[in-house]
Amino acid sequence: MRPSIPRLMQVSRVLRHENPLGLPRSGTIPRMQRGLPQKRNIKDVAKVIAVSSAKGGVGKSTVAANLSLAFARLGYRAGILDTDVFGPSIPTLFNLNEEPRLSANNQLLPLTNYGVKTMSIGYLVGEESPLVWRGPMLLKAVQQLLHDVDWGGLDVLVLDLPPGTGDTQLSITQQVILDGAVIVTTPHTLAVKDAVKGINMFRKVDVPILGLVQNMSVFRCPHCHGDTTVFGSSEGVKKACADHGLDFLGDVPLHPNIGEDGSRGKPTVVAEPESDRAKVFMDIATSVGTKIGVIR
């Protein structure tokens, strides 16, 4: 059996900028690459989509996790890659905290739960250990996560991007051929304004935008069954879609079970597969899968 790699914060030697994950030298990325990285496909992955939000706290990781699980439930080989180096969420959402092992060619082997292959830097560091890295280390770590994981054949890989429109997002769009991006927002005016910044970022780097997902839209009271738009009307998101010629992919309600499901490591698509909430995620996956050619 191949050994696991030691958690980064337990490694005694100094990790260099060209190899921040401390992988053995026979990986697939050329070391000390100069200039802009070459954009290429992720090995053994048919389709790659990025799930993004320019604003933090809008439930992007929860949407990304449920989207990958929905693809698996539809019968496709699905994976999710957590590219949020400073705030990884996938270990919690998938109830995984093992140290990944290495393949025969010294690539990271994904951890699997609920039929979805996952990878996150959260598996390589202690749960409460911060990563205090500057730009070069951060970007090289992202490059290694993108190209030094042995996915073993996937129909679709979901990239859970960090919030914002900064270095990590730009690095990913420069290194990977993306089949499209899904932008997550809430109905709140501030979130919608930042979502528009995300739209403009992806257009500047020539990444197709598959559409917008509105999260935490309507809260239905379990007692009186009345609907409340806690973060404001959905018209702002729909107007943004209309103004920018984009599809409105789905409307995820504000329901306590969605957050609770994720917190206990069993997202809604697997925790409550017959619920209306799970159906929303399934419909989004069907729409996205059709757009990128996974579903024909």
Tab-separated table of C-alpha atoms in Angstrom:
chain	number	residue	atom	x	y	z
A	1	MET	CA	0.000	0.000	0.000
A	2	ARG	CA	1.315	3.425	-0.902
A	3	PRO	CA	2.171	5.640	2.061
A	4	SER	CA	0.120	8.648	3.040
A	5	ILE	CA	1.814	12.023	2.949
A	6	PRO	CA	2.484	13.746	6.266
A	7	ARG	CA	0.286	16.696	7.128
A	8	LEU	CA	1.928	19.927	6.013
A	9	MET	CA	2.072	21.452	9.455
A	10	GLN	CA	3.902	18.358	10.747
A	11	VAL	CA	6.630	18.462	8.103
A	12	SER	CA	9.867	19.469	9.747
A	13	ARG	CA	11.754	20.562	6.650
A	14	VAL	CA	11.159	23.892	4.985
A	15	LEU	CA	8.739	23.603	2.056
A	16	ARG	CA	9.993	25.439	-0.989
A	17	HIS	CA	7.921	27.694	-3.203
A	18	GLU	CA	8.071	25.238	-6.099
A	19	ASN	CA	6.669	22.354	-4.026
A	20	PRO	CA	4.494	23.671	-1.172
A	21	LEU	CA	2.553	20.406	-0.773
A	22	GLY	CA	5.791	18.490	-0.224
A	23	LEU	CA	5.077	15.902	-2.918
A	24	PRO	CA	7.841	13.593	-4.153
A	25	ARG	CA	9.707	14.928	-7.144
A	26	SER	CA	8.239	12.611	-9.764
A	27	GLY	CA	4.946	14.479	-10.038
A	28	THR	CA	3.466	15.641	-13.300
A	29	ILE	CA	4.115	19.394	-13.111
A	30	PRO	CA	7.362	20.867	-14.375
A	31	ARG	CA	9.126	22.438	-11.411
A	32	MET	CA	10.209	26.078	-11.363
A	33	GLN	CA	7.966	26.835	-14.316
A	34	ARG	CA	8.716	30.269	-15.709
A	35	GLY	CA	6.261	32.755	-17.177
A	36	LEU	CA	2.530	32.095	-17.483
A	37	PRO	CA	1.512	28.480	-16.909
A	38	GLN	CA	0.258	26.490	-19.853
A	39	LYS	CA	-3.510	26.024	-19.920
A	40	ARG	CA	-4.335	22.348	-20.217
A	41	ASN	CA	-6.895	19.701	-19.363
A	42	ILE	CA	-6.881	17.915	-16.034
A	43	LYS	CA	-5.736	14.362	-16.725
A	44	ASP	CA	-8.493	11.734	-16.898
A	45	VAL	CA	-11.248	14.326	-16.373
A	46	ALA	CA	-13.765	14.840	-19.180
A	47	LYS	CA	-15.450	18.075	-18.030
A	48	VAL	CA	-14.490	20.731	-15.475
A	49	ILE	CA	-16.816	23.373	-14.062
A	50	ALA	CA	-15.993	26.122	-11.587
A	51	VAL	CA	-18.452	27.135	-8.880
A	52	SER	CA	-17.711	30.688	-7.881
A	53	SER	CA	-18.950	33.604	-5.828
A	54	ALA	CA	-17.408	37.024	-5.679
A	55	LYS	CA	-18.943	37.463	-2.210
A	56	GLY	CA	-18.144	35.211	0.735
A	57	GLY	CA	-20.859	33.696	2.895
A	58	VAL	CA	-23.400	33.023	0.154
A	59	GLY	CA	-23.295	29.220	0.447
A	60	LYS	CA	-21.100	28.548	-2.574
A	61	SER	CA	-19.375	25.477	-1.107
A	62	THR	CA	-22.699	23.975	-0.068
A	63	VAL	CA	-24.010	24.449	-3.597
A	64	ALA	CA	-20.806	23.013	-5.106
A	65	ALA	CA	-20.934	19.945	-2.848
A	66	ASN	CA	-24.584	19.244	-3.598
A	67	LEU	CA	-23.960	19.787	-7.306
A	68	SER	CA	-21.199	17.152	-7.365
A	69	LEU	CA	-23.416	14.752	-5.389
A	70	ALA	CA	-26.277	15.382	-7.795
A	71	PHE	CA	-24.044	14.394	-10.721
A	72	ALA	CA	-23.145	11.181	-8.887
A	73	ARG	CA	-26.798	10.480	-8.189
A	74	LEU	CA	-27.508	10.931	-11.897
A	75	GLY	CA	-25.032	8.118	-12.546
A	76	TYR	CA	-21.933	10.055	-13.562
A	77	ARG	CA	-18.404	9.707	-12.220
A	78	ALA	CA	-18.130	12.921	-10.235
A	79	GLY	CA	-15.450	14.651	-8.215
A	80	ILE	CA	-14.980	17.893	-6.341
A	81	LEU	CA	-11.745	19.835	-5.815
A	82	ASP	CA	-11.559	22.350	-2.994
A	83	THR	CA	-9.366	25.200	-4.260
A	84	ASP	CA	-9.984	27.444	-1.261
A	85	VAL	CA	-6.562	27.033	0.310
A	86	PHE	CA	-7.184	29.357	3.267
A	87	GLY	CA	-10.728	28.236	4.092
A	88	PRO	CA	-11.341	24.672	2.877
A	89	SER	CA	-14.915	23.427	3.396
A	90	ILE	CA	-15.019	20.094	1.571
A	91	PRO	CA	-13.576	17.980	4.447
A	92	THR	CA	-16.453	19.086	6.686
A	93	LEU	CA	-19.141	18.834	4.009
A	94	PHE	CA	-18.079	15.279	3.071
A	95	ASN	CA	-17.194	14.142	6.598
A	96	LEU	CA	-13.639	13.266	5.576
A	97	ASN	CA	-10.421	13.994	7.436
A	98	GLU	CA	-7.949	11.295	6.430
A	99	GLU	CA	-4.508	11.926	5.023
A	100	PRO	CA	-4.500	11.122	1.298
A	101	ARG	CA	-2.192	8.410	0.026
A	102	LEU	CA	0.062	8.581	-3.000
A	103	SER	CA	-0.356	6.746	-6.286
A	104	ALA	CA	2.434	4.766	-7.931
A	105	ASN	CA	3.539	7.935	-9.751
A	106	ASN	CA	3.471	10.021	-6.553
A	107	GLN	CA	0.191	11.805	-7.170
A	108	LEU	CA	-2.413	12.434	-4.482
A	109	LEU	CA	-5.239	9.894	-4.372
A	110	PRO	CA	-8.672	11.433	-3.736
A	111	LEU	CA	-10.787	10.550	-0.729
A	112	THR	CA	-14.276	9.307	-1.572
A	113	ASN	CA	-17.615	9.575	0.169
A	114	TYR	CA	-21.197	9.241	-1.112
A	115	GLY	CA	-19.827	8.182	-4.499
A	116	VAL	CA	-17.907	11.440	-5.086
A	117	LYS	CA	-14.109	11.700	-5.228
A	118	THR	CA	-12.777	14.680	-3.303
A	119	MET	CA	-9.520	16.526	-2.761
A	120	SER	CA	-8.777	19.442	-0.469
A	121	ILE	CA	-5.763	21.022	1.139
A	122	GLY	CA	-7.782	20.551	4.310
A	123	TYR	CA	-6.734	16.885	4.219
A	124	LEU	CA	-3.079	17.928	4.318
A	125	VAL	CA	-3.152	20.329	7.254
A	126	GLY	CA	-4.500	20.110	10.765
A	127	GLU	CA	-8.130	21.160	11.136
A	128	GLU	CA	-7.204	24.196	13.234
A	129	SER	CA	-3.875	24.957	11.547
A	130	PRO	CA	-3.796	28.167	9.476
A	131	LEU	CA	-1.796	28.431	6.282
A	132	VAL	CA	0.199	31.649	6.369
A	133	TRP	CA	1.421	31.706	2.781
A	134	ARG	CA	2.306	34.493	0.404
A	135	GLY	CA	1.406	34.553	-3.288
A	136	PRO	CA	4.068	32.245	-4.785
A	137	MET	CA	3.373	29.423	-2.306
A	138	LEU	CA	-0.381	29.832	-2.691
A	139	LEU	CA	-0.354	29.745	-6.479
A	140	LYS	CA	2.033	26.788	-6.649
A	141	ALA	CA	-0.150	24.867	-4.186
A	142	VAL	CA	-3.182	25.532	-6.387
A	143	GLN	CA	-1.210	24.292	-9.401
A	144	GLN	CA	-0.321	21.083	-7.569
A	145	LEU	CA	-3.932	20.520	-6.513
A	146	LEU	CA	-5.030	20.973	-10.117
A	147	HIS	CA	-2.469	18.699	-11.747
A	148	ASP	CA	-0.993	16.400	-9.099
A	149	VAL	CA	-4.148	14.466	-8.208
A	150	ASP	CA	-4.859	11.047	-9.716
A	151	TRP	CA	-8.616	11.217	-10.335
A	152	GLY	CA	-8.734	7.824	-12.022
A	153	GLY	CA	-11.318	8.876	-14.614
A	154	LEU	CA	-14.162	11.356	-14.068
A	155	ASP	CA	-17.079	12.489	-16.190
A	156	VAL	CA	-17.232	15.833	-14.373
A	157	LEU	CA	-15.079	17.625	-11.811
A	158	VAL	CA	-16.513	20.511	-9.783
A	159	LEU	CA	-14.009	23.152	-8.654
A	160	ASP	CA	-15.069	24.894	-5.452
A	161	LEU	CA	-13.370	28.263	-5.890
A	162	PRO	CA	-12.597	30.649	-3.025
A	163	PRO	CA	-14.725	33.789	-2.887
A	164	GLY	CA	-13.551	36.852	-4.741
A	165	THR	CA	-11.907	37.634	-8.074
A	166	GLY	CA	-8.237	37.503	-7.135
A	167	ASP	CA	-5.023	35.571	-7.694
A	168	THR	CA	-6.433	32.076	-7.149
A	169	GLN	CA	-9.276	32.525	-9.613
A	170	LEU	CA	-6.962	34.021	-12.213
A	171	SER	CA	-4.393	31.253	-11.708
A	172	ILE	CA	-7.026	28.548	-12.212
A	173	THR	CA	-8.372	30.115	-15.396
A	174	GLN	CA	-4.797	30.330	-16.723
A	175	GLN	CA	-3.930	26.716	-15.910
A	176	VAL	CA	-7.074	24.705	-16.625
A	177	ILE	CA	-9.427	24.472	-19.581
A	178	LEU	CA	-12.795	25.140	-17.948
A	179	ASP	CA	-16.011	24.005	-19.588
A	180	GLY	CA	-17.955	26.652	-17.736
A	181	ALA	CA	-18.587	28.556	-14.526
A	182	VAL	CA	-21.570	28.648	-12.191
A	183	ILE	CA	-21.931	31.795	-10.081
A	184	VAL	CA	-23.685	31.585	-6.719
A	185	THR	CA	-25.297	34.589	-5.055
A	186	THR	CA	-27.993	35.468	-2.555
A	187	PRO	CA	-30.753	37.962	-3.382
A	188	HIS	CA	-29.063	40.646	-1.260
A	189	THR	CA	-28.077	43.729	-3.242
A	190	LEU	CA	-24.434	43.604	-2.114
A	191	ALA	CA	-24.108	39.951	-3.125
A	192	VAL	CA	-25.684	40.577	-6.523
A	193	LYS	CA	-23.329	43.496	-7.196
A	194	ASP	CA	-20.341	41.277	-6.448
A	195	ALA	CA	-21.829	38.492	-8.579
A	196	VAL	CA	-21.742	40.918	-11.515
A	197	LYS	CA	-18.020	41.412	-10.841
A	198	GLY	CA	-17.642	37.637	-11.072
A	199	ILE	CA	-19.510	37.631	-14.379
A	200	ASN	CA	-17.167	40.252	-15.771
A	201	MET	CA	-14.080	38.388	-14.503
A	202	PHE	CA	-14.990	35.149	-16.244
A	203	ARG	CA	-15.801	37.003	-19.448
A	204	LYS	CA	-12.425	38.752	-19.380
A	205	VAL	CA	-10.648	35.389	-19.201
A	206	ASP	CA	-12.940	33.763	-21.803
A	207	VAL	CA	-14.597	31.211	-19.517
A	208	PRO	CA	-18.196	30.371	-20.511
A	209	ILE	CA	-20.699	31.292	-17.803
A	210	LEU	CA	-23.332	28.602	-17.426
A	211	GLY	CA	-25.637	30.734	-15.312
A	212	LEU	CA	-26.457	32.004	-11.827
A	213	VAL	CA	-27.766	30.096	-8.821
A	214	GLN	CA	-29.750	32.044	-6.252
A	215	ASN	CA	-29.130	30.647	-2.786
A	216	MET	CA	-30.984	31.337	0.476
A	217	SER	CA	-33.844	32.929	-1.396
A	218	VAL	CA	-37.123	32.282	0.417
A	219	PHE	CA	-37.743	31.123	3.986
A	220	ARG	CA	-40.984	29.257	4.562
A	221	CYS	CA	-42.172	29.357	8.158
A	222	PRO	CA	-42.797	25.813	9.435
A	223	HIS	CA	-45.662	27.111	11.612
A	224	CYS	CA	-47.739	29.494	9.499
A	225	HIS	CA	-46.249	28.312	6.157
A	226	GLY	CA	-45.811	31.902	5.049
A	227	ASP	CA	-42.895	32.832	2.767
A	228	THR	CA	-40.359	35.498	3.746
A	229	THR	CA	-37.635	36.876	1.483
A	230	VAL	CA	-35.037	37.361	4.233
A	231	PHE	CA	-32.339	38.768	1.948
A	232	GLY	CA	-34.666	40.679	-0.371
A	233	SER	CA	-36.536	39.998	-3.579
A	234	SER	CA	-35.190	37.614	-6.199
A	235	GLU	CA	-35.795	40.218	-8.876
A	236	GLY	CA	-32.247	41.561	-8.516
A	237	VAL	CA	-30.686	38.222	-9.465
A	238	LYS	CA	-33.099	37.679	-12.334
A	239	LYS	CA	-32.436	41.208	-13.585
A	240	ALA	CA	-28.673	40.559	-13.478
A	241	CYS	CA	-29.241	37.434	-15.573
A	242	ALA	CA	-31.354	39.351	-18.060
A	243	ASP	CA	-28.906	42.274	-18.250
A	244	HIS	CA	-25.962	39.970	-18.957
A	245	GLY	CA	-27.736	37.404	-21.133
A	246	LEU	CA	-27.327	34.553	-18.646
A	247	ASP	CA	-29.553	31.696	-17.536
A	248	PHE	CA	-31.132	31.587	-14.090
A	249	LEU	CA	-30.158	28.042	-13.070
A	250	GLY	CA	-32.108	27.592	-9.886
A	251	ASP	CA	-33.548	28.976	-6.689
A	252	VAL	CA	-32.298	27.290	-3.501
A	253	PRO	CA	-34.525	28.089	-0.510
A	254	LEU	CA	-33.341	29.306	2.872
A	255	HIS	CA	-34.006	26.164	4.888
A	256	PRO	CA	-32.285	25.195	8.155
A	257	ASN	CA	-31.868	21.586	7.057
A	258	ILE	CA	-29.516	22.563	4.207
A	259	GLY	CA	-27.059	24.126	6.649
A	260	GLU	CA	-27.491	21.369	9.220
A	261	ASP	CA	-26.999	18.644	6.604
A	262	GLY	CA	-23.709	20.217	5.531
A	263	SER	CA	-22.518	20.766	9.103
A	264	ARG	CA	-22.882	17.073	9.936
A	265	GLY	CA	-21.067	16.032	6.763
A	266	LYS	CA	-24.030	14.697	4.791
A	267	PRO	CA	-25.267	17.297	2.278
A	268	THR	CA	-28.925	17.547	1.347
A	269	VAL	CA	-28.764	15.534	-1.891
A	270	VAL	CA	-27.779	12.436	0.110
A	271	ALA	CA	-29.362	13.323	3.472
A	272	GLU	CA	-32.811	14.114	2.094
A	273	PRO	CA	-32.790	12.837	-1.507
A	274	GLU	CA	-36.594	12.995	-1.917
A	275	SER	CA	-37.001	16.526	-0.545
A	276	ASP	CA	-37.912	19.557	-2.627
A	277	ARG	CA	-34.555	21.038	-1.652
A	278	ALA	CA	-32.650	18.101	-3.118
A	279	LYS	CA	-34.751	18.331	-6.276
A	280	VAL	CA	-33.560	21.906	-6.785
A	281	PHE	CA	-29.925	20.718	-6.765
A	282	MET	CA	-30.779	17.806	-9.068
A	283	ASP	CA	-32.429	20.186	-11.537
A	284	ILE	CA	-29.396	22.500	-11.458
A	285	ALA	CA	-27.073	19.541	-12.143
A	286	THR	CA	-29.267	18.412	-15.045
A	287	SER	CA	-29.227	21.895	-16.550
A	288	VAL	CA	-25.468	22.333	-16.092
A	289	GLY	CA	-24.717	18.812	-17.307
A	290	THR	CA	-26.725	19.420	-20.463
A	291	LYS	CA	-24.933	22.717	-21.122
A	292	ILE	CA	-21.451	21.166	-20.899
A	293	GLY	CA	-22.349	18.011	-22.798
A	294	VAL	CA	-22.166	15.492	-19.946
A	295	ILE	CA	-25.901	14.815	-20.257
A	296	ARG	CA	-27.028	14.226	-23.825
